[in-house]
PDB file of C-alpha atoms and ligand atoms in Angstrom:
ATOM      1  CA  UNK E 380      97.480 133.468 113.093  1.00 76.00           C
ATOM      2  CA  UNK E 381      99.708 131.529 110.639  1.00 76.00           C
ATOM      3  CA  UNK E 382      96.646 129.976 109.046  1.00 78.00           C
ATOM      4  CA  UNK E 383      94.951 133.354 109.007  1.00 81.00           C
ATOM      5  CA  UNK E 384      97.997 134.584 107.061  1.00 82.00           C
ATOM      6  CA  UNK E 385      97.360 131.814 104.546  1.00 78.00           C
ATOM      7  CA  UNK E 386      99.812 129.179 105.691  1.00 87.00           C
ATOM      8  CA  UNK E 387      98.058 125.815 105.964  1.00 91.00           C
ATOM      9  CA  UNK E 388      98.864 123.639 108.976  1.00 92.00           C
ATOM     10  CA  UNK E 389      99.485 120.132 107.644  1.00 93.00           C
ATOM     11  CA  UNK E 390     101.325 118.211 110.342  1.00 95.00           C
ATOM     12  CA  UNK E 391     100.375 116.906 113.761  1.00 94.00           C
ATOM     13  CA  UNK E 392     102.629 119.425 115.510  1.00 94.00           C
ATOM     14  CA  UNK E 393     101.931 122.478 113.313  1.00 94.00           C
ATOM     15  CA  UNK E 394      99.241 123.669 115.722  1.00 93.00           C
ATOM     16  CA  UNK E 395     101.606 123.364 118.708  1.00 94.00           C
ATOM     17  CA  UNK E 396     104.235 125.487 116.969  1.00 94.00           C
ATOM     18  CA  UNK E 397     101.537 127.996 116.004  1.00 94.00           C
ATOM     19  CA  UNK E 398     100.395 128.140 119.603  1.00 95.00           C
ATOM     20  CA  UNK E 399     103.864 129.228 120.754  1.00 95.00           C
ATOM     21  CA  UNK E 400     104.081 131.660 117.843  1.00 94.00           C
ATOM     22  CA  UNK E 401     100.715 133.191 118.792  1.00 94.00           C
ATOM     23  CA  UNK E 402     101.626 133.292 122.463  1.00 95.00           C
ATOM     24  CA  UNK E 403     104.793 135.274 121.740  1.00 95.00           C
ATOM     25  CA  UNK E 404     102.976 137.508 119.267  1.00 95.00           C
ATOM     26  CA  UNK E 405     100.144 138.413 121.661  1.00 95.00           C
ATOM     27  CA  UNK E 406     102.423 138.894 124.660  1.00 94.00           C
ATOM     28  CA  UNK E 407     104.577 141.202 122.547  1.00 95.00           C
ATOM     29  CA  UNK E 408     101.490 143.023 121.239  1.00 96.00           C
ATOM     30  CA  UNK E 409     100.183 143.424 124.800  1.00 94.00           C
ATOM     31  CA  UNK E 410     103.426 144.963 126.069  1.00 93.00           C
ATOM     32  CA  UNK E 411     103.832 147.133 123.010  1.00 96.00           C
ATOM     33  CA  UNK E 412     100.325 148.591 123.298  1.00 97.00           C
ATOM     34  CA  UNK E 413     100.609 149.016 127.061  1.00 94.00           C
ATOM     35  CA  UNK E 414     104.025 150.717 126.854  1.00 93.00           C
ATOM     36  CA  UNK E 415     102.958 153.012 124.010  1.00 97.00           C
ATOM     37  CA  UNK E 416      99.684 153.786 125.829  1.00 97.00           C
ATOM     38  CA  UNK E 417     101.487 154.804 129.019  1.00 94.00           C
ATOM     39  CA  UNK E 418     104.091 156.688 126.997  1.00 95.00           C
ATOM     40  CA  UNK E 419     101.574 158.815 125.095  1.00 97.00           C
ATOM     41  CA  UNK E 420      99.388 159.298 128.170  1.00 96.00           C
ATOM     42  CA  UNK E 421     102.343 160.708 130.109  1.00 92.00           C
ATOM     43  CA  UNK E 422     103.435 162.917 127.222  1.00 94.00           C
ATOM     44  CA  UNK E 423      99.922 164.320 127.027  1.00 94.00           C
ATOM     45  CA  UNK E 424      99.285 164.534 130.770  1.00 92.00           C
ATOM     46  CA  UNK E 425     102.576 166.293 131.613  1.00 89.00           C
ATOM     47  CA  UNK E 426     102.983 168.411 128.518  1.00 90.00           C
ATOM     48  CA  UNK E 427     104.224 171.965 128.837  1.00 89.00           C
ATOM     49  CA  UNK E 428     101.700 174.217 130.582  1.00 90.00           C
ATOM     50  CA  UNK E 429     101.913 177.945 131.246  1.00 90.00           C
ATOM     51  CA  UNK E 430     102.877 178.666 134.850  1.00 90.00           C
ATOM     52  CA  UNK E 431     103.866 175.075 135.691  1.00 89.00           C
ATOM     53  CA  UNK E 432     107.635 174.714 136.127  1.00 89.00           C
ATOM     54  CA  UNK E 433     109.415 171.601 134.876  1.00 85.00           C
ATOM     55  CA  UNK E 434     110.257 168.986 137.453  1.00 83.00           C
ATOM     56  CA  UNK E 435     113.561 167.151 137.691  1.00 87.00           C
ATOM     57  CA  UNK E 436     112.984 163.502 138.572  1.00 86.00           C
ATOM     58  CA  UNK E 437     115.976 161.419 139.603  1.00 88.00           C
ATOM     59  CA  UNK E 438     114.081 158.114 139.751  1.00 86.00           C
ATOM     60  CA  UNK E 439     115.547 157.293 143.164  1.00 90.00           C
ATOM     61  CA  UNK E 440     112.344 157.284 145.223  1.00 92.00           C
ATOM     62  CA  UNK E 441     110.694 153.939 145.855  1.00 91.00           C
ATOM     63  CA  UNK E 442     107.479 155.236 144.282  1.00 91.00           C
ATOM     64  CA  UNK E 443     109.443 156.109 141.125  1.00 90.00           C
ATOM     65  CA  UNK E 444     111.477 152.910 141.012  1.00 92.00           C
ATOM     66  CA  UNK E 445     108.260 150.916 140.976  1.00 92.00           C
ATOM     67  CA  UNK E 446     107.758 152.043 137.373  1.00 89.00           C
ATOM     68  CA  UNK E 447     110.843 149.991 136.521  1.00 91.00           C
ATOM     69  CA  UNK E 448     110.701 147.041 138.915  1.00 93.00           C
ATOM     70  CA  UNK E 449     107.052 146.036 138.486  1.00 93.00           C
ATOM     71  CA  UNK E 450     107.161 145.863 134.655  1.00 92.00           C
ATOM     72  CA  UNK E 451     110.596 144.238 134.909  1.00 94.00           C
ATOM     73  CA  UNK E 452     109.284 141.348 136.984  1.00 95.00           C
ATOM     74  CA  UNK E 453     106.103 141.146 134.928  1.00 94.00           C
ATOM     75  CA  UNK E 454     108.182 140.789 131.743  1.00 93.00           C
ATOM     76  CA  UNK E 455     110.305 138.093 133.422  1.00 96.00           C
ATOM     77  CA  UNK E 456     107.150 136.252 134.435  1.00 96.00           C
ATOM     78  CA  UNK E 457     105.847 136.343 130.849  1.00 95.00           C
ATOM     79  CA  UNK E 458     109.273 135.089 129.700  1.00 95.00           C
ATOM     80  CA  UNK E 459     108.956 132.088 131.986  1.00 97.00           C
ATOM     81  CA  UNK E 460     105.505 131.356 130.543  1.00 96.00           C
ATOM     82  CA  UNK E 461     106.908 131.525 126.982  1.00 96.00           C
ATOM     83  CA  UNK E 462     109.868 129.381 127.977  1.00 96.00           C
ATOM     84  CA  UNK E 463     107.632 126.748 129.535  1.00 97.00           C
ATOM     85  CA  UNK E 464     105.538 126.289 126.389  1.00 96.00           C
ATOM     86  CA  UNK E 465     108.522 126.662 124.028  1.00 96.00           C
ATOM     87  CA  UNK E 466     110.493 123.931 125.786  1.00 97.00           C
ATOM     88  CA  UNK E 467     107.419 121.687 125.955  1.00 95.00           C
ATOM     89  CA  UNK E 468     106.794 121.993 122.195  1.00 95.00           C
ATOM     90  CA  UNK E 469     110.518 121.750 121.406  1.00 95.00           C
ATOM     91  CA  UNK E 470     110.671 118.508 123.344  1.00 95.00           C
ATOM     92  CA  UNK E 471     107.642 117.045 121.571  1.00 92.00           C
ATOM     93  CA  UNK E 472     108.884 117.969 118.100  1.00 93.00           C
ATOM     94  CA  UNK E 473     112.662 117.674 118.303  1.00 92.00           C
ATOM     95  CA  UNK E 474     113.660 115.523 121.266  1.00 91.00           C
ATOM     96  CA  UNK E 475     110.896 112.994 121.118  1.00 90.00           C
ATOM     97  CA  UNK E 476     110.980 110.406 118.322  1.00 92.00           C
ATOM     98  CA  UNK E 477     107.606 108.665 118.064  1.00 92.00           C
ATOM     99  CA  UNK E 478     107.439 105.095 116.852  1.00 90.00           C
ATOM    100  CA  UNK E 479     104.735 103.365 114.866  1.00 86.00           C
ATOM    101  CA  UNK E 480     104.735  99.869 113.392  1.00 88.00           C
ATOM    102  CA  UNK E 481     103.943 101.206 109.919  1.00 87.00           C
ATOM    103  CA  UNK E 482     106.261 104.237 110.013  1.00 90.00           C
ATOM    104  CA  UNK E 483     108.054 105.173 106.815  1.00 91.00           C
ATOM    105  CA  UNK E 484     111.718 106.099 106.832  1.00 93.00           C
ATOM    106  CA  UNK E 485     112.775 108.490 104.101  1.00 95.00           C
ATOM    107  CA  UNK E 486     116.226 109.777 103.331  1.00 96.00           C
ATOM    108  CA  UNK E 487     116.593 113.468 102.542  1.00 96.00           C
ATOM    109  CA  UNK E 488     119.852 114.497 100.942  1.00 96.00           C
ATOM    110  CA  UNK E 489     120.697 118.146 100.434  1.00 96.00           C
ATOM    111  CA  UNK E 490     123.385 119.404  98.102  1.00 95.00           C
ATOM    112  CA  UNK E 491     124.201 122.568  96.172  1.00 93.00           C
ATOM    113  CA  UNK E 492     121.455 123.075  94.888  1.00 92.00           C
ATOM    114  CA  UNK E 493     118.924 120.309  94.884  1.00 95.00           C
ATOM    115  CA  UNK E 494     117.194 117.849  97.140  1.00 96.00           C
ATOM    116  CA  UNK E 495     117.363 114.105  96.649  1.00 95.00           C
ATOM    117  CA  UNK E 496     114.743 111.987  98.358  1.00 95.00           C
ATOM    118  CA  UNK E 497     114.953 108.247  98.824  1.00 94.00           C
ATOM    119  CA  UNK E 498     111.599 106.591  99.500  1.00 92.00           C
ATOM    120  CA  UNK E 499     111.404 103.060 100.886  1.00 90.00           C
ATOM    121  CA  UNK E 500     109.383 101.685  97.962  1.00 81.00           C
ATOM    122  CA  UNK E 501     106.450  99.265  98.206  1.00 80.00           C
ATOM    123  CA  UNK E 502     108.207  97.002 100.753  1.00 82.00           C
ATOM    124  CA  UNK E 503     108.358  99.885 103.242  1.00 79.00           C
ATOM    125  CA  UNK E 504     112.090  99.358 103.860  1.00 84.00           C
ATOM    126  CA  UNK E 505     114.901 101.703 103.018  1.00 86.00           C
ATOM    127  CA  UNK E 506     118.069 100.478 101.258  1.00 85.00           C
ATOM    128  CA  UNK E 507     116.348  97.678  99.405  1.00 84.00           C
ATOM    129  CA  UNK E 508     116.272  97.290  95.593  1.00 84.00           C
ATOM    130  CA  UNK E 509     112.750  98.730  95.249  1.00 84.00           C
ATOM    131  CA  UNK E 510     113.667 102.122  96.782  1.00 86.00           C
ATOM    132  CA  UNK E 511     112.501 105.165  94.865  1.00 89.00           C
ATOM    133  CA  UNK E 512     114.905 108.037  94.394  1.00 90.00           C
ATOM    134  CA  UNK E 513     113.551 111.380  93.266  1.00 92.00           C
ATOM    135  CA  UNK E 514     114.901 114.862  92.857  1.00 93.00           C
ATOM    136  CA  UNK E 515     113.037 117.835  94.338  1.00 94.00           C
ATOM    137  CA  UNK E 516     109.881 115.821  94.954  1.00 94.00           C
ATOM    138  CA  UNK E 517     109.043 113.969  98.157  1.00 95.00           C
ATOM    139  CA  UNK E 518     105.993 111.699  98.172  1.00 95.00           C
ATOM    140  CA  UNK E 519     104.458 110.862 101.537  1.00 94.00           C
ATOM    141  CA  UNK E 520     101.253 109.349 102.798  1.00 94.00           C
ATOM    142  CA  UNK E 521      98.778 111.361 104.836  1.00 94.00           C
ATOM    143  CA  UNK E 522      98.273 110.431 108.519  1.00 93.00           C
ATOM    144  CA  UNK E 523     101.346 108.207 108.528  1.00 93.00           C
ATOM    145  CA  UNK E 524     104.387 108.729 110.724  1.00 95.00           C
ATOM    146  CA  UNK E 525     107.482 109.521 108.678  1.00 95.00           C
ATOM    147  CA  UNK E 526     110.971 109.459 110.086  1.00 95.00           C
ATOM    148  CA  UNK E 527     113.514 111.305 107.988  1.00 95.00           C
ATOM    149  CA  UNK E 528     117.251 110.879 107.854  1.00 95.00           C
ATOM    150  CA  UNK E 529     118.683 114.204 106.779  1.00 97.00           C
ATOM    151  CA  UNK E 530     122.101 114.466 105.188  1.00 96.00           C
ATOM    152  CA  UNK E 531     124.124 117.042 103.332  1.00 96.00           C
ATOM    153  CA  UNK E 532     126.672 116.306 100.639  1.00 95.00           C
ATOM    154  CA  UNK E 533     128.523 119.589 100.847  1.00 94.00           C
ATOM    155  CA  UNK E 534     127.596 122.601 102.995  1.00 95.00           C
ATOM    156  CA  UNK E 535     124.964 123.573 105.558  1.00 96.00           C
ATOM    157  CA  UNK E 536     121.417 123.442 104.214  1.00 97.00           C
ATOM    158  CA  UNK E 537     118.090 123.491 106.010  1.00 97.00           C
ATOM    159  CA  UNK E 538     115.142 121.237 105.332  1.00 96.00           C
ATOM    160  CA  UNK E 539     112.175 123.540 105.804  1.00 96.00           C
ATOM    161  CA  UNK E 540     108.553 122.538 105.266  1.00 96.00           C
ATOM    162  CA  UNK E 541     106.436 125.572 106.171  1.00 94.00           C
ATOM    163  CA  UNK E 542     103.075 123.740 106.249  1.00 95.00           C
ATOM    164  CA  UNK E 543     104.543 121.268 108.753  1.00 95.00           C
ATOM    165  CA  UNK E 544     106.229 124.112 110.713  1.00 95.00           C
ATOM    166  CA  UNK E 545     109.327 121.950 110.366  1.00 95.00           C
ATOM    167  CA  UNK E 546     112.834 123.307 110.013  1.00 95.00           C
ATOM    168  CA  UNK E 547     115.947 121.246 110.419  1.00 96.00           C
ATOM    169  CA  UNK E 548     119.520 122.071 109.521  1.00 96.00           C
ATOM    170  CA  UNK E 549     121.422 119.592 107.400  1.00 96.00           C
ATOM    171  CA  UNK E 550     125.061 119.297 108.420  1.00 96.00           C
ATOM    172  CA  UNK E 551     127.713 117.656 106.248  1.00 96.00           C
ATOM    173  CA  UNK E 552     129.081 114.504 107.857  1.00 95.00           C
ATOM    174  CA  UNK E 553     126.044 113.965 110.039  1.00 96.00           C
ATOM    175  CA  UNK E 554     122.778 112.096 109.648  1.00 96.00           C
ATOM    176  CA  UNK E 555     120.050 113.957 111.500  1.00 96.00           C
ATOM    177  CA  UNK E 556     116.893 112.101 112.410  1.00 96.00           C
ATOM    178  CA  UNK E 557     113.532 113.811 112.677  1.00 95.00           C
ATOM    179  CA  UNK E 558     109.898 113.054 112.113  1.00 96.00           C
ATOM    180  CA  UNK E 559     106.559 114.346 110.867  1.00 96.00           C
ATOM    181  CA  UNK E 560     103.051 113.057 110.388  1.00 96.00           C
ATOM    182  CA  UNK E 561     101.223 114.822 107.543  1.00 96.00           C
ATOM    183  CA  UNK E 562      97.565 115.573 108.239  1.00 96.00           C
ATOM    184  CA  UNK E 563      96.397 117.042 104.916  1.00 94.00           C
ATOM    185  CA  UNK E 564      96.769 115.858 101.357  1.00 94.00           C
ATOM    186  CA  UNK E 565      98.110 118.267  98.791  1.00 94.00           C
ATOM    187  CA  UNK E 566     101.168 119.661  97.144  1.00 95.00           C
ATOM    188  CA  UNK E 567     103.288 121.940  99.336  1.00 95.00           C
ATOM    189  CA  UNK E 568     106.586 123.801  99.388  1.00 94.00           C
ATOM    190  CA  UNK E 569     109.866 122.506 100.675  1.00 96.00           C
ATOM    191  CA  UNK E 570     112.510 125.186 100.922  1.00 95.00           C
ATOM    192  CA  UNK E 571     116.142 125.363 101.774  1.00 96.00           C
ATOM    193  CA  UNK E 572     116.278 127.769 104.705  1.00 95.00           C
ATOM    194  CA  UNK E 573     120.007 128.142 105.158  1.00 96.00           C
ATOM    195  CA  UNK E 574     122.148 130.302 102.903  1.00 96.00           C
ATOM    196  CA  UNK E 575     124.139 127.659 101.017  1.00 95.00           C
ATOM    197  CA  UNK E 576     125.698 129.509  98.136  1.00 93.00           C
ATOM    198  CA  UNK E 577     124.715 131.359  94.999  1.00 94.00           C
ATOM    199  CA  UNK E 578     121.935 128.893  94.157  1.00 94.00           C
ATOM    200  CA  UNK E 579     120.314 128.916  97.606  1.00 95.00           C
ATOM    201  CA  UNK E 580     117.175 130.642  96.339  1.00 93.00           C
ATOM    202  CA  UNK E 581     116.944 128.059  93.573  1.00 91.00           C
ATOM    203  CA  UNK E 582     116.661 125.161  95.998  1.00 94.00           C
ATOM    204  CA  UNK E 583     112.933 124.593  96.403  1.00 93.00           C
ATOM    205  CA  UNK E 584     111.226 121.215  96.248  1.00 95.00           C
ATOM    206  CA  UNK E 585     107.717 119.822  96.548  1.00 95.00           C
ATOM    207  CA  UNK E 586     106.122 117.841  99.333  1.00 96.00           C
ATOM    208  CA  UNK E 587     103.388 115.717  97.820  1.00 96.00           C
ATOM    209  CA  UNK E 588     101.037 114.325 100.438  1.00 96.00           C
ATOM    210  CA  UNK E 589      98.804 111.581  99.086  1.00 95.00           C
ATOM    211  CA  UNK E 590      95.971 109.493 100.468  1.00 95.00           C
ATOM    212  CA  UNK E 591      96.916 105.856 101.081  1.00 92.00           C
ATOM    213  CA  UNK E 592      95.581 104.399  97.762  1.00 93.00           C
ATOM    214  CA  UNK E 593      97.223 107.097  95.613  1.00 94.00           C
ATOM    215  CA  UNK E 594     100.459 106.745  97.517  1.00 92.00           C
ATOM    216  CA  UNK E 595     100.467 102.957  97.105  1.00 90.00           C
ATOM    217  CA  UNK E 596      99.826 103.433  93.394  1.00 90.00           C
ATOM    218  CA  UNK E 597     102.691 105.917  93.097  1.00 90.00           C
ATOM    219  CA  UNK E 598     105.012 103.531  94.951  1.00 88.00           C
ATOM    220  CA  UNK E 599     104.049 100.608  92.740  1.00 86.00           C
ATOM    221  CA  UNK E 600     104.495 102.624  89.568  1.00 86.00           C
ATOM    222  CA  UNK E 601     107.798 104.242  90.472  1.00 85.00           C
ATOM    223  CA  UNK E 602     109.722 101.665  92.446  1.00 78.00           C
ATOM    224  CA  UNK E 603     113.153 101.005  90.975  1.00 69.00           C
ATOM    225  CA  UNK E 604     112.105  97.395  90.343  1.00 67.00           C
ATOM    226  CA  UNK E 605     108.969  98.444  88.453  1.00 66.00           C
ATOM    227  CA  UNK E 606     110.948 100.973  86.425  1.00 66.00           C
ATOM    228  CA  UNK E 607     113.670  98.397  85.700  1.00 65.00           C
ATOM    229  CA  UNK E 608     111.183  95.779  84.511  1.00 67.00           C
ATOM    230  CA  UNK E 609     109.353  98.365  82.376  1.00 65.00           C
ATOM    231  CA  UNK E 610     112.577  99.424  80.650  1.00 65.00           C
ATOM    232  CA  UNK E 611     113.627  95.773  80.198  1.00 61.00           C
ATOM    233  CA  UNK E 612     110.433  94.953  78.354  1.00 57.00           C
TER     234      UNK E 612
HETATM  235 CU1  CUA D   1     120.565 124.790 100.357  1.00 78.92          CU
HETATM  236 CU2  CUA D   1     120.156 127.021 100.901  1.00 78.92          CU
END
């Protein structure tokens, strides 16, 4: 449904999140249509008729109470189904931290009102001299596991990447670890999804997902060492 609405799914877990979204949507749609159907049927069926006196129903008979208890337990059962899948997906996305030998660790720093991204540079290691720091532009490689370290310099922000179906609050004083594996190349939105002051709406950024050769080229061209040697020349 999200893709049908035009939102591309570009991470390994986007489809799992969409599944839960669709599940909740269709269960809600089912109950809505059923409830409205019964409602209008009863209004029509028992509408005012000449010669038929109104009936006062207390709802105390077992046959009447069934109209409450059966849907009640059915709704609870559907809730358990939603809960089962929601917890399963939550665990996979938020509790589980996959590992890969070639994973990239990126630092994401939120502040009023911009994003700073620190990329590991060509050596693949963070906090080394060839790191690449950018503002409002995160470059990642497609099909590669990325672990992010999310920080905030001032207030609550939220690192939201709609095409990944990723949303993570940034909390001042904490470093929050999360992950994603992009599955499609392209240029996508990053948004701050937590009201963080007057400039909150002006806190977008870009997620640039590149194929391996383009990404390697970007890293080589933009690493702090490459930039330093170019300016020294
Ligand atoms: Cu940062 Cu809203």
